[in-house]
XYZ file of C-alpha atoms in Angstrom:
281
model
C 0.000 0.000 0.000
C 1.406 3.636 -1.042
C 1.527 6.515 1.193
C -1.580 8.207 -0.475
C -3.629 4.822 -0.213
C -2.027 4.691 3.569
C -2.799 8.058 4.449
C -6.409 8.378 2.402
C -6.836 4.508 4.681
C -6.214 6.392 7.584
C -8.545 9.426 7.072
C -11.707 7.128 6.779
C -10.373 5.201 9.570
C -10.410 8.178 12.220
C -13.780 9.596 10.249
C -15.916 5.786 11.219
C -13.746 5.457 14.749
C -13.093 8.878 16.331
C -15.954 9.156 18.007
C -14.977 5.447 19.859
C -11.252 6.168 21.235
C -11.001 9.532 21.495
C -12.942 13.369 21.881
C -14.386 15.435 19.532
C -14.323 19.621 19.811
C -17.016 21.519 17.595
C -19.023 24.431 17.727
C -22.546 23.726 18.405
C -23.547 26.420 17.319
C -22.020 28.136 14.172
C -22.705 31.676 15.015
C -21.994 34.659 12.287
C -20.819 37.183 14.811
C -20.554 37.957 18.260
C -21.045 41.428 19.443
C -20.964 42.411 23.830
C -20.408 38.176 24.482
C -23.660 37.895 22.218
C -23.931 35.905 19.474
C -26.132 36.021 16.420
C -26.670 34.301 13.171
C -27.794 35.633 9.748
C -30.895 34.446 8.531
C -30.879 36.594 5.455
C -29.821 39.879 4.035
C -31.970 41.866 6.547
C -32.737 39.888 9.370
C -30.596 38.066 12.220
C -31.133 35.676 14.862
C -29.493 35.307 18.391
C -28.419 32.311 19.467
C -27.154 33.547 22.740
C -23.764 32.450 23.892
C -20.999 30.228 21.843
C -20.144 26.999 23.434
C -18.595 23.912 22.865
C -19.652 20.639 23.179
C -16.845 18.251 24.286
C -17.857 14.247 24.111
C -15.739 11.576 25.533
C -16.630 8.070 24.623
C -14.602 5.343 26.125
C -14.989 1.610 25.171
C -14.416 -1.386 27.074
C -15.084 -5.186 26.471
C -17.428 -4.755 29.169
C -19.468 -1.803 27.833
C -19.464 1.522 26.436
C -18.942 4.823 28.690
C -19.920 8.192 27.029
C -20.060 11.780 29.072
C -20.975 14.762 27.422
C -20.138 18.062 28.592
C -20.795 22.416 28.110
C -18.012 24.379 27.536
C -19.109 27.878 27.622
C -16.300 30.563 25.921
C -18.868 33.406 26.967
C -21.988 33.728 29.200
C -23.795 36.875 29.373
C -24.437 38.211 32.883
C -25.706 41.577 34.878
C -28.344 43.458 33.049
C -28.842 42.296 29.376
C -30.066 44.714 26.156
C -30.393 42.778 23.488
C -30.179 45.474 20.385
C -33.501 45.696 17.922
C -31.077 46.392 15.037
C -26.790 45.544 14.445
C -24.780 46.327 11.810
C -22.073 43.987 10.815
C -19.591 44.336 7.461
C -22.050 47.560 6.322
C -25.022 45.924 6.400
C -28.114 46.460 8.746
C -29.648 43.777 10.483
C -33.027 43.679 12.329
C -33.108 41.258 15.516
C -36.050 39.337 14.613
C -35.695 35.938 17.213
C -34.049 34.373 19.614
C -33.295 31.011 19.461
C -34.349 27.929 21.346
C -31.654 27.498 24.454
C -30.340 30.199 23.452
C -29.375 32.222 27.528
C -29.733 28.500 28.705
C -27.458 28.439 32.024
C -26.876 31.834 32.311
C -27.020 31.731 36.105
C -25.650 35.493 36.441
C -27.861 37.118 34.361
C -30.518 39.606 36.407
C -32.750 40.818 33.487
C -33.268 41.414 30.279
C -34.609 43.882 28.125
C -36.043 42.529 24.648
C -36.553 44.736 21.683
C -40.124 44.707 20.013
C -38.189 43.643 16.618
C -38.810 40.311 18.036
C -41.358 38.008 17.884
C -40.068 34.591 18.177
C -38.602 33.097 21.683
C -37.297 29.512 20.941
C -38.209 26.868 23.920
C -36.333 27.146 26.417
C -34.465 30.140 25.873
C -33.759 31.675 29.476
C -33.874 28.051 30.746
C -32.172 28.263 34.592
C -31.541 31.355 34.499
C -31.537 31.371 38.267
C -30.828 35.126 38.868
C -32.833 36.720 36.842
C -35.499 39.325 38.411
C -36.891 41.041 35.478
C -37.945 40.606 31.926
C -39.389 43.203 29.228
C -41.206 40.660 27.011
C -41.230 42.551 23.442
C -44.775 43.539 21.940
C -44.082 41.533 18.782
C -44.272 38.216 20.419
C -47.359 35.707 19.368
C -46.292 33.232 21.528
C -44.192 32.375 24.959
C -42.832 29.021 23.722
C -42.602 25.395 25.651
C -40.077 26.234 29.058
C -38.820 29.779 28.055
C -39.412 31.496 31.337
C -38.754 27.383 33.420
C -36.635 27.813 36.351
C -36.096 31.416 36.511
C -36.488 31.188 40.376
C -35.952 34.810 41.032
C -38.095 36.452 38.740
C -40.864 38.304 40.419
C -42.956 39.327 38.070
C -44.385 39.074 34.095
C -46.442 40.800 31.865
C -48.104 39.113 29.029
C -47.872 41.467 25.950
C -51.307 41.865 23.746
C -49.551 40.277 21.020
C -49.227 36.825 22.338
C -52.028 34.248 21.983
C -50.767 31.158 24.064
C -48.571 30.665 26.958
C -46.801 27.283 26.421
C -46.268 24.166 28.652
C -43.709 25.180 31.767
C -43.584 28.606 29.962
C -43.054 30.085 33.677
C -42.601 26.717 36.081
C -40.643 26.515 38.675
C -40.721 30.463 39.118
C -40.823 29.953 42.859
C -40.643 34.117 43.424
C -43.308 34.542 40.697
C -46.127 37.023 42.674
C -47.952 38.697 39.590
C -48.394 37.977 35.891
C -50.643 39.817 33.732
C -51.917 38.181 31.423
C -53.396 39.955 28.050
C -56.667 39.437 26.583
C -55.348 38.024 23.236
C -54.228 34.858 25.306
C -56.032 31.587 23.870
C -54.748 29.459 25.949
C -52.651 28.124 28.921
C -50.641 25.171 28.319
C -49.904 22.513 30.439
C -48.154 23.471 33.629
C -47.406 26.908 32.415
C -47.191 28.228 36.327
C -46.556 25.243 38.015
C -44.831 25.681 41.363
C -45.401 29.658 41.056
C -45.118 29.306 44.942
C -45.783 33.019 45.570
C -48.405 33.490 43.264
C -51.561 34.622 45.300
C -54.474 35.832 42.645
C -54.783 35.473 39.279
C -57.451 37.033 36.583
C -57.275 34.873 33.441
C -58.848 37.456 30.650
C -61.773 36.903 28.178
C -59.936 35.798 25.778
C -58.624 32.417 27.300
C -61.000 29.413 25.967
C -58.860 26.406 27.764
C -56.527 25.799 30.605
C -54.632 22.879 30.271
C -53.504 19.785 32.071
C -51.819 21.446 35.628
C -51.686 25.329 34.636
C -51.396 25.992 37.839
C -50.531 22.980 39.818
C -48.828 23.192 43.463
C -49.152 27.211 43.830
C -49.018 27.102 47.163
C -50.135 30.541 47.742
C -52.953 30.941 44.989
C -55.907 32.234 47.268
C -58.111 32.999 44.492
C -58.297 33.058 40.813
C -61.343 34.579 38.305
C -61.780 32.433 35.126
C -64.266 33.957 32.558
C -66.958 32.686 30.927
C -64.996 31.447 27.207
C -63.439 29.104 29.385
C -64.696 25.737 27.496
C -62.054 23.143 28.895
C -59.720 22.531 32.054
C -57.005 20.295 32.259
C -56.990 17.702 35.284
C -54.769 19.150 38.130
C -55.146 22.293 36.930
C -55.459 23.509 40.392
C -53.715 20.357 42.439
C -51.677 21.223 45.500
C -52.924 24.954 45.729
C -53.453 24.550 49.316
C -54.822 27.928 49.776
C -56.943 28.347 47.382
C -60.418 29.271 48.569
C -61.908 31.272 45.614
C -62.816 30.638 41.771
C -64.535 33.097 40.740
C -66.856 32.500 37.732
C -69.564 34.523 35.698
C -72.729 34.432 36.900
C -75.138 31.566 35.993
C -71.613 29.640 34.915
C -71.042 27.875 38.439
C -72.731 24.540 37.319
C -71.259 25.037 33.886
C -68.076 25.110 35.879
C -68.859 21.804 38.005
C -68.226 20.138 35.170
C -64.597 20.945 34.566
C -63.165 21.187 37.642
C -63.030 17.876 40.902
C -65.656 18.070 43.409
C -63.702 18.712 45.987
C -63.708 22.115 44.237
C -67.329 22.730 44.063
C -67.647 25.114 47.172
C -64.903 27.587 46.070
C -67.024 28.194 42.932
C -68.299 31.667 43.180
C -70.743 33.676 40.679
C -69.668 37.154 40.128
C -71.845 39.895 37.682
C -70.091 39.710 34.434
């Protein structure tokens, strides 16, 4: 075998077996350009994404006779912290970009970042986006936004409050769980729905007023809120999810339109039925 056919022999080798006996570095994700530790991606000649912070994904597999060991692990070149402005237009090599989205994980893990101020150029959150973001207190969710996607608010302990812009029409499933420090959220009246476990474990959530818009809560919306005392569901209300209202300990008041309380039996456990109260719509 020649040195070309050797080396060429090789090449394919490490391709099919690198992943077995050794690591492999990459970017996952391939940003554009990174401007203040941010990173963004072009989606086309006017418009750019962010996809938050550049990391590295490092996997080690290790093989045995016995059996097969593989660890993966985040290795994070920047991570925003502090107080966060994320721009509603960049320039980069003379051209003009709008901010238009931010992508799904993108913030993920960004344990020191407080809040975060998000233009109205946006109107796309990815799931998941400000994931465990632990620290964070405040939010300015942009005008533009149709919807808060699956987990984009989940585990952002410290935030204390949210309001729902007109613009959105569904809160997703875990959009804001786990905010333990959550007290109010105003929610809009182009809301259409609640998805499944959207405040669950909002421990400091006390009252809630879900607007005329809303036609279903699903499956645990508001499951284990300790501190819910009351909450007023209006009369488009067509479906709720089981556990909707499981584990709210205090809760001692649904109010309801008037003429809607038997309506009202029917969605909700009967261990419910004497917290049902009519008010004059």
């Amino acid at each position: 075998m020649n040195i070309k056919k050797s080396t060429l022999f090789l090449l394919i080798l490490l391709a099919v077996c690198g992943k077995t006996f050794g690591y492999n570095y990459f970017n996952q994700m391939e940003e554009d350009f990174c401007h203040k530790g941010v990173c963004y991606k072009i989606l086309n000649n006017k418009e750019i994404e962010v996809i938050g912070h550049n990391f590295r994904l490092i996997e080690w597999v290790t093989c045995s006779d016995e059996d097969m060991l593989k660890t993966k692990k985040h290795v994070y070149d920047t991570l925003p912290s502090g107080r966060l402005v994320i721009p509603p237009a960049l320039k980069y090599k003379g051209v003009t970009y709008r901010v238009v989205s931010i992508a799904k994980e993108a913030f993920r893990d960004c344990e020191g970042l407080v809040s975060v101020v998000i233009p109205n150029s946006v109107t796309r959150i990815g799931e998941s986006a400000f994931y465990c973001c632990y620290a964070m207190t405040d939010v300015v969710i942009p005008n533009g936004l149709t919807s808060i996607e699956n987990g984009v608010f989940n585990e952002c302990s410290s935030l204390t409050s949210a309001v729902i812009p007109n613009s959105v029409t569904r809160i997703g499933n875990y959009a804001f769980a786990n905010c333990e420090n959550l007290r109010s959220v105003t929610i809009s009246n182009s809301v259409k729905s609640i998805g499944s476990h959207a405040f669950y474990l909002c421990e400091r959530l006390k009252s809630v007023t879900i607007p005329n818009s809303v036609t279903s809560l699903e499956r645990g919306s508001f499951r284990e809120c300790y501190e819910l005392k009351s909450i007023t569901i209006p009369g488009s209300v067509t479906s709720i999810g089981k556990q909707a209202f499981w584990g709210c300990r205090t809760l001692s008041r649904i109010n309801v339109p008037k003429g809607s309380k038997e309506r009202f039996k029917s969605m909700l456990p009967e261990k419910l039925w004497n917290m049902i109260c009519e008010y004059r719509s």
